[in-house]
Coordinates of C-alpha atoms and ligand atoms in Angstrom, one line a residue:
M6 CA -64.9 -25.2 -13.6
F7 CA -65.1 -25.7 -9.8
N8 CA -63.0 -23.0 -8.2
G9 CA -63.1 -23.8 -4.4
I10 CA -59.9 -24.6 -2.6
F11 CA -60.4 -28.2 -1.6
H12 CA -58.8 -29.6 1.6
I13 CA -58.6 -33.3 2.5
R14 CA -58.7 -33.9 6.2
K15 CA -55.8 -35.9 7.6
P16 CA -57.5 -39.2 8.3
D17 CA -57.3 -41.5 11.3
N18 CA -56.5 -45.2 10.9
E19 CA -59.5 -47.5 10.6
P20 CA -60.0 -49.3 13.9
G21 CA -60.1 -53.1 13.6
L22 CA -63.1 -55.0 14.7
D23 CA -62.7 -57.8 17.4
Y24 CA -65.0 -60.6 16.1
M25 CA -65.7 -61.6 19.7
P26 CA -68.3 -64.4 20.2
G27 CA -71.8 -62.9 20.0
S28 CA -70.6 -59.7 18.2
K29 CA -72.5 -58.2 15.3
E30 CA -69.4 -58.4 13.0
R31 CA -68.8 -62.0 13.8
H32 CA -72.4 -62.9 12.9
E33 CA -72.2 -60.9 9.7
L34 CA -68.9 -62.4 8.7
K35 CA -70.0 -66.0 9.3
A36 CA -73.1 -65.4 7.2
K37 CA -70.9 -64.0 4.4
L38 CA -68.6 -66.9 4.6
K39 CA -71.5 -69.3 4.3
E40 CA -72.9 -67.4 1.3
M41 CA -69.6 -67.4 -0.5
L42 CA -68.9 -71.1 0.1
E43 CA -72.3 -72.0 -1.1
N44 CA -72.3 -69.8 -4.2
P45 CA -69.3 -70.2 -6.5
V46 CA -68.8 -67.2 -8.7
E47 CA -67.5 -66.6 -12.3
V48 CA -65.0 -63.8 -12.5
P49 CA -64.5 -62.0 -15.8
C50 CA -61.7 -59.7 -16.8
I51 CA -62.7 -56.0 -16.6
I52 CA -61.5 -54.1 -19.6
G53 CA -62.7 -50.6 -20.4
G54 CA -65.3 -51.0 -17.7
R55 CA -66.8 -54.0 -19.5
E56 CA -66.9 -57.6 -18.3
V57 CA -64.8 -59.6 -20.8
T58 CA -65.0 -63.4 -20.8
T59 CA -62.3 -65.5 -22.5
G60 CA -63.9 -69.0 -21.9
D61 CA -60.5 -70.1 -20.6
L62 CA -61.8 -70.9 -17.1
V63 CA -59.5 -71.5 -14.1
E64 CA -60.8 -73.0 -10.9
M65 CA -60.5 -71.1 -7.7
R66 CA -60.1 -73.4 -4.7
A67 CA -59.8 -72.8 -0.9
P68 CA -56.2 -73.7 0.2
H69 CA -57.5 -75.2 3.5
D70 CA -60.2 -77.3 1.8
T71 CA -58.9 -78.1 -1.7
K72 CA -62.1 -79.9 -2.6
K73 CA -64.0 -76.7 -2.2
I74 CA -64.4 -74.8 -5.5
L75 CA -65.0 -71.1 -4.9
G76 CA -65.7 -70.3 -8.5
H77 CA -63.8 -69.8 -11.8
Y78 CA -62.1 -66.9 -13.4
H79 CA -61.6 -66.1 -17.0
R80 CA -57.9 -66.3 -17.7
A81 CA -56.6 -63.4 -19.8
G82 CA -53.9 -63.8 -22.4
P83 CA -51.9 -61.4 -24.7
R84 CA -55.1 -60.4 -26.6
E85 CA -56.7 -59.2 -23.4
A86 CA -53.5 -57.5 -22.4
E87 CA -53.5 -55.5 -25.7
K88 CA -57.2 -54.6 -25.2
A89 CA -56.5 -53.5 -21.6
I90 CA -53.6 -51.3 -22.7
A91 CA -55.8 -49.6 -25.4
A92 CA -58.6 -49.1 -22.8
A93 CA -56.2 -47.5 -20.4
N94 CA -54.7 -45.2 -23.0
R95 CA -58.2 -44.1 -24.0
A96 CA -59.4 -43.5 -20.4
K97 CA -56.2 -41.7 -19.5
V98 CA -57.0 -38.6 -21.5
S99 CA -60.0 -37.4 -19.6
W100 CA -59.0 -39.0 -16.2
S101 CA -55.6 -37.2 -16.1
E102 CA -57.3 -33.9 -16.9
M103 CA -60.0 -34.4 -14.3
Q104 CA -59.7 -32.1 -11.3
W105 CA -57.6 -33.9 -8.6
S106 CA -60.2 -33.4 -6.0
S107 CA -62.7 -35.5 -8.1
R108 CA -60.1 -38.3 -8.5
A109 CA -59.6 -38.2 -4.7
T110 CA -63.3 -38.4 -4.1
V111 CA -63.5 -41.8 -5.9
L112 CA -61.0 -43.4 -3.4
L113 CA -62.6 -41.6 -0.4
K114 CA -65.9 -43.0 -1.4
A115 CA -64.4 -46.5 -2.0
A116 CA -63.0 -46.4 1.5
E117 CA -66.4 -45.7 3.0
L118 CA -68.0 -48.5 0.9
L119 CA -65.3 -50.9 2.1
A120 CA -65.7 -49.8 5.7
G121 CA -69.4 -50.4 5.5
K122 CA -71.3 -52.6 3.2
Y123 CA -68.4 -54.3 1.5
R124 CA -66.3 -55.0 4.6
Q125 CA -67.4 -58.6 5.2
T126 CA -67.5 -59.4 1.5
L127 CA -63.8 -58.5 1.1
N128 CA -63.0 -60.2 4.5
A129 CA -64.8 -63.4 3.6
A130 CA -63.2 -63.5 0.1
T131 CA -59.8 -63.0 1.6
M132 CA -60.4 -65.7 4.2
V133 CA -61.7 -68.4 1.9
C134 CA -59.4 -67.6 -1.1
M135 CA -56.2 -66.8 0.7
S136 CA -56.7 -68.8 3.9
K137 CA -56.6 -66.1 6.5
T138 CA -58.1 -66.0 10.0
C139 CA -60.8 -63.4 10.5
H140 CA -58.2 -61.2 12.4
Q141 CA -55.7 -61.4 9.5
A142 CA -58.4 -60.6 7.0
E143 CA -59.7 -57.7 9.0
I144 CA -56.3 -56.0 9.4
D145 CA -55.6 -56.6 5.7
S146 CA -58.7 -56.4 3.4
A147 CA -60.6 -54.1 5.7
C148 CA -58.3 -51.8 7.8
E149 CA -55.2 -51.5 5.6
L150 CA -57.1 -51.1 2.3
I151 CA -59.4 -48.5 3.8
D152 CA -56.4 -46.7 5.2
F153 CA -54.7 -46.7 1.7
W154 CA -57.8 -45.3 0.2
R155 CA -58.3 -42.6 2.9
F156 CA -54.6 -41.7 3.4
N157 CA -53.5 -41.6 -0.2
P158 CA -55.8 -38.7 -1.2
Y159 CA -54.4 -36.8 1.8
F160 CA -50.8 -37.7 0.8
M161 CA -51.6 -36.6 -2.8
T162 CA -52.2 -33.1 -1.4
E163 CA -48.8 -33.2 0.2
V164 CA -47.2 -34.0 -3.2
Y165 CA -49.2 -31.3 -5.0
D166 CA -48.5 -28.8 -2.1
D167 CA -44.7 -29.1 -2.8
Q168 CA -44.2 -25.8 -4.7
P169 CA -41.0 -23.9 -5.5
I170 CA -40.0 -20.4 -4.3
S171 CA -41.2 -17.4 -6.2
T172 CA -40.0 -13.8 -6.2
K173 CA -41.8 -10.5 -6.7
T174 CA -41.2 -10.6 -10.5
V175 CA -41.0 -14.4 -11.1
L176 CA -43.7 -16.8 -10.3
N177 CA -42.5 -20.5 -10.1
Y178 CA -44.8 -23.4 -9.9
M179 CA -44.8 -27.1 -10.2
E180 CA -47.3 -29.2 -12.0
H181 CA -47.2 -32.8 -10.8
R182 CA -48.2 -34.5 -14.1
P183 CA -49.1 -38.2 -14.3
L184 CA -46.6 -40.3 -16.2
E185 CA -46.8 -40.5 -19.9
G186 CA -48.2 -43.9 -21.0
F187 CA -50.0 -46.5 -18.8
V188 CA -48.9 -48.1 -15.5
F189 CA -48.7 -51.9 -15.1
A190 CA -49.7 -53.0 -11.6
V191 CA -48.7 -56.6 -10.7
S192 CA -49.9 -57.8 -7.2
P193 CA -48.9 -60.7 -5.0
F194 CA -51.2 -63.3 -3.6
N195 CA -50.8 -62.5 0.1
F196 CA -52.4 -59.1 0.8
T197 CA -55.8 -57.8 -0.5
S198 CA -54.7 -54.4 0.7
I199 CA -51.6 -54.5 -1.6
A200 CA -53.8 -55.8 -4.4
G201 CA -56.1 -52.8 -4.0
N202 CA -53.3 -50.3 -3.5
L203 CA -51.0 -51.2 -6.4
P204 CA -53.5 -50.1 -9.2
T205 CA -55.2 -47.3 -7.2
A206 CA -52.2 -45.4 -6.0
P207 CA -51.0 -44.6 -9.6
A208 CA -54.6 -44.1 -10.7
L209 CA -55.1 -41.5 -8.0
M210 CA -52.3 -39.4 -9.4
G211 CA -53.9 -39.3 -12.8
N212 CA -52.6 -42.5 -14.5
A213 CA -54.5 -45.3 -16.1
V214 CA -53.6 -48.8 -15.2
V215 CA -53.5 -52.4 -16.4
W216 CA -53.7 -54.6 -13.3
K217 CA -52.7 -58.2 -13.2
P218 CA -53.6 -59.7 -9.8
A219 CA -52.0 -63.0 -8.6
S220 CA -53.7 -66.1 -9.8
A221 CA -54.2 -67.3 -6.2
S222 CA -56.2 -64.2 -5.2
V223 CA -58.5 -63.4 -8.0
L224 CA -61.6 -63.6 -5.9
P225 CA -60.8 -60.6 -3.7
A226 CA -59.6 -58.7 -6.8
H227 CA -63.0 -59.3 -8.3
Y228 CA -64.7 -57.6 -5.3
I229 CA -62.1 -54.8 -5.3
M230 CA -63.2 -54.0 -8.8
Q231 CA -66.9 -54.0 -7.7
V232 CA -66.1 -51.5 -4.9
L233 CA -64.2 -49.2 -7.2
K234 CA -67.0 -49.3 -9.8
E235 CA -69.6 -48.4 -7.2
A236 CA -67.3 -45.6 -6.0
G237 CA -67.4 -44.1 -9.5
M238 CA -64.0 -45.1 -10.9
P239 CA -64.5 -44.3 -14.6
E240 CA -64.3 -47.1 -17.2
G241 CA -60.9 -48.0 -18.4
V242 CA -58.9 -46.3 -15.6
I243 CA -58.2 -49.6 -14.0
N244 CA -58.4 -52.7 -16.2
M245 CA -58.2 -56.1 -14.4
I246 CA -56.7 -59.0 -16.3
P247 CA -56.0 -62.2 -14.3
G248 CA -53.6 -64.6 -15.9
P249 CA -50.2 -66.2 -15.7
G250 CA -47.4 -63.7 -15.1
P251 CA -45.1 -65.1 -17.8
V252 CA -47.9 -64.8 -20.4
I253 CA -49.3 -61.4 -19.5
G254 CA -46.0 -59.9 -18.4
P255 CA -44.0 -59.8 -21.6
P256 CA -46.5 -58.2 -24.0
V257 CA -47.4 -55.5 -21.4
L258 CA -43.8 -54.8 -20.4
N259 CA -42.6 -54.6 -24.0
H260 CA -45.3 -52.1 -25.0
L261 CA -43.9 -48.8 -26.1
D262 CA -46.5 -46.9 -23.9
L263 CA -45.3 -48.5 -20.7
G264 CA -45.0 -45.6 -18.3
G265 CA -44.3 -47.5 -15.1
V266 CA -44.6 -50.7 -13.1
H267 CA -46.0 -51.0 -9.6
F268 CA -45.0 -54.4 -8.5
T269 CA -45.1 -56.4 -5.2
G270 CA -44.0 -60.0 -5.2
S271 CA -40.8 -62.0 -5.2
T272 CA -37.3 -60.7 -5.8
Y273 CA -36.9 -63.2 -8.7
V274 CA -39.9 -62.0 -10.6
F275 CA -39.1 -58.4 -10.0
S276 CA -35.6 -58.8 -11.3
T277 CA -37.1 -60.6 -14.4
I278 CA -39.4 -57.6 -15.0
W279 CA -36.5 -55.2 -14.6
L280 CA -34.4 -57.2 -17.0
T281 CA -37.2 -57.4 -19.6
I282 CA -37.6 -53.6 -19.5
G283 CA -33.8 -53.0 -19.5
S284 CA -33.1 -55.3 -22.3
D285 CA -34.4 -52.7 -24.8
I286 CA -34.7 -49.5 -22.8
R287 CA -34.3 -47.2 -25.9
K288 CA -37.6 -48.2 -27.3
Y289 CA -39.8 -46.5 -24.7
Y290 CA -41.0 -42.9 -24.9
S291 CA -39.7 -42.3 -21.3
Y292 CA -37.7 -44.4 -18.9
P293 CA -40.5 -46.5 -17.2
R294 CA -40.8 -45.9 -13.5
I295 CA -40.1 -49.2 -11.8
V296 CA -41.3 -49.6 -8.3
G297 CA -41.1 -53.0 -6.6
E298 CA -41.4 -54.2 -3.1
T299 CA -40.1 -57.7 -2.9
G300 CA -39.0 -60.5 -0.6
G301 CA -37.6 -60.5 2.9
K302 CA -35.6 -62.6 5.4
D303 CA -36.7 -60.7 8.4
F304 CA -35.0 -61.0 11.8
I305 CA -35.7 -60.5 15.5
F306 CA -32.6 -60.0 17.5
A307 CA -32.5 -60.3 21.3
H308 CA -30.1 -58.7 23.7
S309 CA -29.4 -60.3 27.0
S310 CA -31.6 -57.6 28.7
A311 CA -34.7 -58.6 26.5
D312 CA -38.0 -59.1 28.1
V313 CA -38.4 -62.9 27.4
E314 CA -42.3 -63.0 27.4
A315 CA -42.5 -60.1 24.9
F316 CA -39.7 -61.6 22.8
V317 CA -41.4 -65.0 22.6
T318 CA -44.8 -63.4 21.8
A319 CA -43.1 -61.4 19.0
I320 CA -41.6 -64.6 17.6
V321 CA -44.8 -66.6 17.6
R322 CA -46.9 -63.8 16.1
G323 CA -44.2 -62.5 13.8
A324 CA -43.3 -65.9 12.4
F325 CA -46.6 -67.8 12.3
E326 CA -49.4 -65.4 11.7
Y327 CA -50.8 -66.0 8.2
Q328 CA -48.5 -69.1 8.1
G329 CA -45.4 -66.9 7.8
Q330 CA -46.6 -65.8 4.3
K331 CA -45.9 -62.1 5.0
C332 CA -42.9 -60.4 3.4
S333 CA -42.3 -59.0 6.8
A334 CA -42.6 -62.4 8.7
A335 CA -39.9 -63.1 11.2
S336 CA -37.8 -66.0 9.9
R337 CA -34.4 -65.7 11.6
I338 CA -33.9 -65.2 15.3
Y339 CA -30.8 -64.3 17.2
V340 CA -30.8 -65.2 20.9
P341 CA -28.0 -64.8 23.5
D342 CA -27.1 -68.0 25.3
N343 CA -27.9 -66.6 28.8
I344 CA -31.7 -66.3 28.1
W345 CA -32.0 -69.1 25.5
P346 CA -33.1 -71.8 28.0
R347 CA -36.1 -69.7 29.1
V348 CA -36.9 -68.5 25.5
K349 CA -36.7 -72.1 24.2
E350 CA -39.0 -73.5 26.9
Q351 CA -41.6 -70.7 26.6
M352 CA -41.5 -70.7 22.8
C353 CA -42.0 -74.4 22.5
D354 CA -44.8 -74.4 25.1
E355 CA -46.6 -71.6 23.2
V356 CA -46.1 -73.1 19.7
A357 CA -47.5 -76.4 21.0
T358 CA -50.8 -74.6 21.7
I359 CA -51.2 -73.3 18.2
K360 CA -54.2 -74.7 16.3
V361 CA -54.0 -75.0 12.5
G362 CA -57.1 -75.6 10.4
D363 CA -60.0 -74.2 8.5
V364 CA -60.7 -70.4 8.4
C365 CA -64.3 -71.0 9.4
D366 CA -63.2 -72.3 12.8
F367 CA -62.3 -69.1 14.6
S368 CA -60.3 -70.9 17.3
N369 CA -57.5 -71.6 14.7
F370 CA -54.5 -69.3 14.9
M371 CA -53.2 -70.6 11.6
N372 CA -54.7 -71.9 8.3
A373 CA -53.2 -73.4 5.2
V374 CA -50.4 -72.2 2.9
I375 CA -51.5 -70.8 -0.4
D376 CA -51.1 -73.7 -2.8
K377 CA -49.4 -76.9 -3.8
N378 CA -46.2 -75.1 -5.0
A379 CA -45.9 -73.2 -1.8
F380 CA -46.5 -76.4 0.2
E381 CA -43.8 -78.3 -1.6
T382 CA -41.3 -75.5 -1.5
I383 CA -41.7 -75.1 2.3
I384 CA -41.5 -78.8 3.1
K385 CA -38.3 -79.0 1.2
Y386 CA -36.8 -76.7 3.8
I387 CA -38.2 -78.8 6.6
K388 CA -36.8 -82.0 5.0
F389 CA -33.5 -80.3 4.7
A390 CA -33.6 -79.3 8.4
K391 CA -34.3 -83.0 9.3
E392 CA -31.2 -84.1 7.4
D393 CA -28.6 -81.4 8.0
P394 CA -26.5 -82.1 11.1
N395 CA -26.3 -78.3 11.9
L396 CA -30.0 -78.1 12.2
E397 CA -32.4 -79.4 14.8
I398 CA -36.2 -79.1 14.7
L399 CA -37.4 -78.0 18.1
C400 CA -41.1 -78.0 17.4
G401 CA -43.4 -78.7 14.5
G402 CA -41.8 -80.2 11.4
T403 CA -45.0 -82.0 10.3
Y404 CA -47.3 -81.3 7.4
N405 CA -50.4 -82.8 5.7
N406 CA -52.1 -82.0 2.4
S407 CA -54.9 -84.5 2.4
E408 CA -57.6 -81.8 2.9
G409 CA -55.6 -78.6 2.6
Y410 CA -52.1 -77.4 2.5
F411 CA -51.4 -77.5 6.2
I412 CA -47.9 -77.1 7.7
Q413 CA -47.4 -77.1 11.5
P414 CA -45.5 -74.1 12.9
T415 CA -41.9 -75.1 12.9
V416 CA -39.0 -73.9 14.9
V417 CA -35.5 -74.9 13.9
E418 CA -32.3 -74.3 15.8
T419 CA -29.1 -73.9 13.8
K420 CA -25.5 -74.1 14.8
D421 CA -24.5 -72.5 11.5
P422 CA -25.5 -68.8 11.3
Q423 CA -25.1 -68.9 7.5
S424 CA -27.3 -71.9 7.0
K425 CA -29.7 -71.5 4.0
L426 CA -32.5 -71.5 6.6
M427 CA -31.0 -68.2 7.9
C428 CA -30.5 -66.7 4.4
E429 CA -33.3 -67.7 2.0
E430 CA -36.9 -66.5 2.1
I431 CA -39.0 -69.6 2.9
F432 CA -42.4 -67.8 2.9
G433 CA -44.0 -70.3 5.2
P434 CA -44.3 -71.2 8.9
V435 CA -40.6 -72.0 9.6
V436 CA -38.5 -69.9 11.8
T437 CA -34.8 -70.6 12.5
V438 CA -32.9 -69.6 15.7
Y439 CA -29.3 -69.0 16.1
V440 CA -28.0 -68.9 19.7
Y441 CA -25.0 -66.6 20.2
P442 CA -22.6 -66.1 23.1
E443 CA -24.0 -63.3 25.2
K444 CA -20.6 -61.5 25.2
E445 CA -20.5 -61.4 21.3
Y446 CA -23.4 -58.9 20.9
G447 CA -21.6 -56.5 18.5
E448 CA -20.1 -59.3 16.4
T449 CA -23.5 -61.0 16.1
L450 CA -25.2 -57.7 15.1
R451 CA -22.6 -57.5 12.2
L452 CA -23.3 -61.1 11.4
C453 CA -27.0 -60.4 11.2
N454 CA -26.4 -57.4 8.9
N455 CA -24.3 -59.5 6.5
T456 CA -26.2 -62.8 6.5
S457 CA -29.0 -62.3 4.0
A458 CA -29.4 -60.5 0.7
Y459 CA -32.7 -59.0 1.9
A460 CA -33.3 -55.9 4.0
L461 CA -37.0 -55.5 4.6
T462 CA -37.9 -55.7 8.3
G463 CA -36.2 -56.6 11.5
G464 CA -36.3 -55.8 15.2
I465 CA -34.3 -55.6 18.4
F466 CA -35.6 -56.7 21.8
A467 CA -33.7 -55.1 24.7
Q468 CA -34.3 -53.2 27.9
D469 CA -30.8 -51.7 28.0
R470 CA -30.8 -48.4 26.1
F471 CA -27.1 -48.8 25.1
A472 CA -27.9 -52.1 23.5
I473 CA -30.8 -50.6 21.6
V474 CA -28.7 -47.7 20.3
T475 CA -25.9 -50.1 19.3
A476 CA -28.4 -52.3 17.3
V477 CA -30.1 -49.3 15.6
K478 CA -26.6 -48.2 14.3
A479 CA -25.3 -51.7 13.4
L480 CA -28.4 -52.7 11.6
R481 CA -29.0 -49.3 9.8
N482 CA -29.1 -50.8 6.3
A483 CA -30.4 -54.3 7.3
A484 CA -34.1 -53.3 7.3
G485 CA -36.3 -50.6 5.7
N486 CA -38.7 -51.1 8.6
F487 CA -37.0 -51.5 12.0
Y488 CA -38.8 -52.3 15.2
I489 CA -37.7 -51.8 18.8
N490 CA -39.3 -54.2 21.2
D491 CA -42.0 -55.2 18.7
K492 CA -42.6 -57.9 16.1
P493 CA -41.5 -57.0 12.6
T494 CA -44.9 -57.4 10.9
G495 CA -48.1 -55.3 10.9
A496 CA -47.0 -51.9 9.4
V497 CA -49.8 -49.4 9.5
V498 CA -50.5 -46.9 6.7
G499 CA -49.4 -43.5 7.7
Q500 CA -47.6 -44.8 10.8
Q501 CA -44.9 -47.1 9.4
P502 CA -44.4 -46.3 5.7
F503 CA -43.4 -49.7 4.3
G504 CA -40.6 -51.0 2.1
G505 CA -37.0 -52.2 2.2
S506 CA -33.8 -52.0 0.1
R507 CA -31.1 -54.4 -1.0
A508 CA -32.9 -57.5 -2.6
S509 CA -36.1 -56.4 -0.9
G510 CA -37.1 -53.7 -3.4
T511 CA -36.9 -50.1 -4.4
N512 CA -38.0 -48.9 -0.9
D513 CA -40.7 -46.5 -2.3
K514 CA -42.6 -46.7 1.0
A515 CA -46.2 -47.7 0.4
G516 CA -48.5 -45.8 2.7
S517 CA -46.8 -42.5 2.4
W518 CA -46.4 -39.6 0.0
L519 CA -43.1 -41.1 -1.1
N520 CA -44.9 -43.8 -3.1
L521 CA -47.2 -41.3 -4.8
E522 CA -44.3 -39.2 -5.9
R523 CA -43.2 -42.0 -8.1
W524 CA -46.4 -41.8 -10.2
V525 CA -45.9 -38.2 -11.3
S526 CA -43.4 -36.5 -13.5
P527 CA -43.2 -32.9 -12.3
R528 CA -43.1 -30.0 -14.7
A529 CA -41.5 -26.8 -13.3
I530 CA -43.0 -23.6 -14.8
K531 CA -41.3 -20.2 -14.5
E532 CA -43.4 -17.2 -15.4
T533 CA -41.6 -13.9 -15.7
F534 CA -43.6 -10.7 -15.2
L535 CA -41.1 -8.2 -16.5
P536 CA -38.9 -10.0 -19.0
P537 CA -35.6 -8.2 -20.0
T538 CA -35.8 -6.2 -23.3
D539 CA -32.1 -5.8 -24.0
Y540 CA -29.6 -8.7 -24.2
R541 CA -26.7 -6.5 -22.8
Y542 CA -25.8 -6.8 -19.1
P543 CA -24.8 -3.7 -17.1
F544 CA -21.2 -4.9 -16.6
M545 CA -20.7 -4.6 -20.3
T546 CA -20.7 -0.8 -20.3
D547 CA -17.3 1.1 -20.2
K548 CA -18.4 3.8 -17.8
Ligands
NAD603 P1 -44.6 -63.8 -7.2 O1 -43.4 -63.0 -7.5 O2 -44.6 -65.2 -7.5 O3 -45.8 -63.2 -8.0 C1 -46.1 -61.8 -7.9 C2 -46.9 -61.4 -9.1 O4 -46.0 -61.4 -10.2 C3 -48.1 -62.3 -9.4 O5 -49.2 -61.6 -9.9 C4 -47.5 -63.1 -10.6 O6 -48.5 -63.7 -11.4 C5 -46.7 -62.1 -11.3 N1 -45.6 -62.6 -12.2 C6 -45.0 -63.8 -12.2 N2 -44.1 -63.8 -13.2 C7 -44.2 -62.7 -13.9 C8 -43.6 -62.1 -15.1 N3 -42.7 -62.8 -15.8 N4 -44.0 -60.9 -15.5 C9 -44.9 -60.2 -14.9 N5 -45.6 -60.7 -13.7 C10 -45.2 -61.9 -13.3 O7 -45.0 -63.5 -5.6 P2 -46.1 -64.1 -4.8 O8 -45.8 -65.6 -4.5 O9 -47.5 -63.8 -5.3 O10 -45.9 -63.3 -3.4 C11 -45.0 -63.6 -2.5 C12 -43.7 -62.8 -2.6 O11 -44.1 -61.4 -2.5 C13 -42.8 -63.0 -1.5 O12 -41.5 -63.0 -2.0 C14 -43.0 -61.8 -0.6 O13 -41.9 -61.5 0.2 C15 -43.3 -60.7 -1.6 N6 -44.1 -59.6 -1.0 C16 -43.4 -58.5 -0.7 C17 -44.1 -57.4 -0.1 C18 -43.4 -56.2 0.2 O14 -44.0 -55.2 0.5 N7 -42.0 -56.1 0.2 C19 -45.4 -57.6 0.2 C20 -46.1 -58.8 -0.1 C21 -45.4 -59.8 -0.7

């Protein structure tokens, strides 16, 4: 048995590459995009380390060029779900007993593989499959996932380092055991980094995982599995089974060995998962750990002292990058009437310059929304805005799906601060502005706090320190990630641990030790050196 005391260096965040014209990374990425677009792939399920084909093939198409077939994946069903659970249960035995430093090494190596030879593969897959610009792919499938894989091993040592007090005669220690049973990881379509983190965070802590990626992002999931395999992830520790949630979900969630769920996605699906588990909670060996990061209705609030240029830039980037399909995307804006004319003019001027189109044209700031369902859901809100007398479309409001699911960046002004455009998650490039009387700062902060069921991200723009302090206090429970003079998107692993409460999730903070803590069940051990040999206490004597 290896007996060295192993230390994991506190990592630095992976720097993002710029993709400037003429740069090496731009050249490599363009070559990888071409290769991927010309060579459709067939993606199998991965169960027990083996490629499993079901013959039930599903097309993968580029959202910005719907004629382009990127390949097919083999759709899993309840049979593959059963096999994946059995494979996880088998692998768990030796994986959970493996020295933690060896488990850490797998992710540390995966991070280096991703930072190097796989970087442009994951970036290109994320761009073509999920319709991201090179910048959005780089900060997601490269930097954030590399960070998760470098920081989580370090955070693991923080979890393990948490040990109780001992005395001279009693030694107390804590063993951070993996959960009993397997973990079910269910990832959303919009972030490759989240897809990579949801199965690997519980695995790092000694669990074995059944992972169901989102149907719209199976291609990046396929390459994540390749990186993990090359990094030495043992067979069966992570089993990838792409397929429809309502088909895969029930047999996995109802399995008696379910130890935990690591979910990111919509509030509705998360509550369905919780209800499924809760409907017969007595059948499980342990209460399954349920971790879910869900939707948002994220705000940017301006005080009259706000720097208008910075505020407008935050709105444009926060609302429209990745077509507003970030859980943290700014989608409701509060502006005082004294600065509104300047904000409106600058914002509309800026939005008019945004180019929307194919990911291979690097001059585009936005690409397509993910699929037909998303396109239709988002345009329903735009149509509603066109009809409702309280709403006025200031810019955008047009859309076209003849080649891809394109929606122009849309800004709506509302007279009604409780309009559904201010309350519901749209998950598209639509942002709604409410203009408030400058003197009603406090009341409007309260309104912002009470408007939506969500509490994920939000921010305040102000130069006046008193205004900032007031907002931080009034909006204390309105966001799990709060920003001062910054856009509410772009949390960085280790710097802004991510998650929200209310309808936005269990707030278990991905990108910190807090999330890893959820994947262990601590055992406290007390060892007594000199145990008593007489049951009588001294106070019991007469003399
Ligand atoms: P979604 O809820 O539609 O799907 C998420 C995953 O759940 C997918 O893999 C899907 O197949 C699966 N699923 C669906 N029904 C299921 C069921 N009955 N049982 C088990 N699994 C099931 O979400 P999406 O459209 O992929 O992603 C967008 C949503 O995710 C938005 O609401 C967004 O705010 C949220 N999100 C949140 C965060 C966060 O950190 N808070 C991050 C990213 C995305």
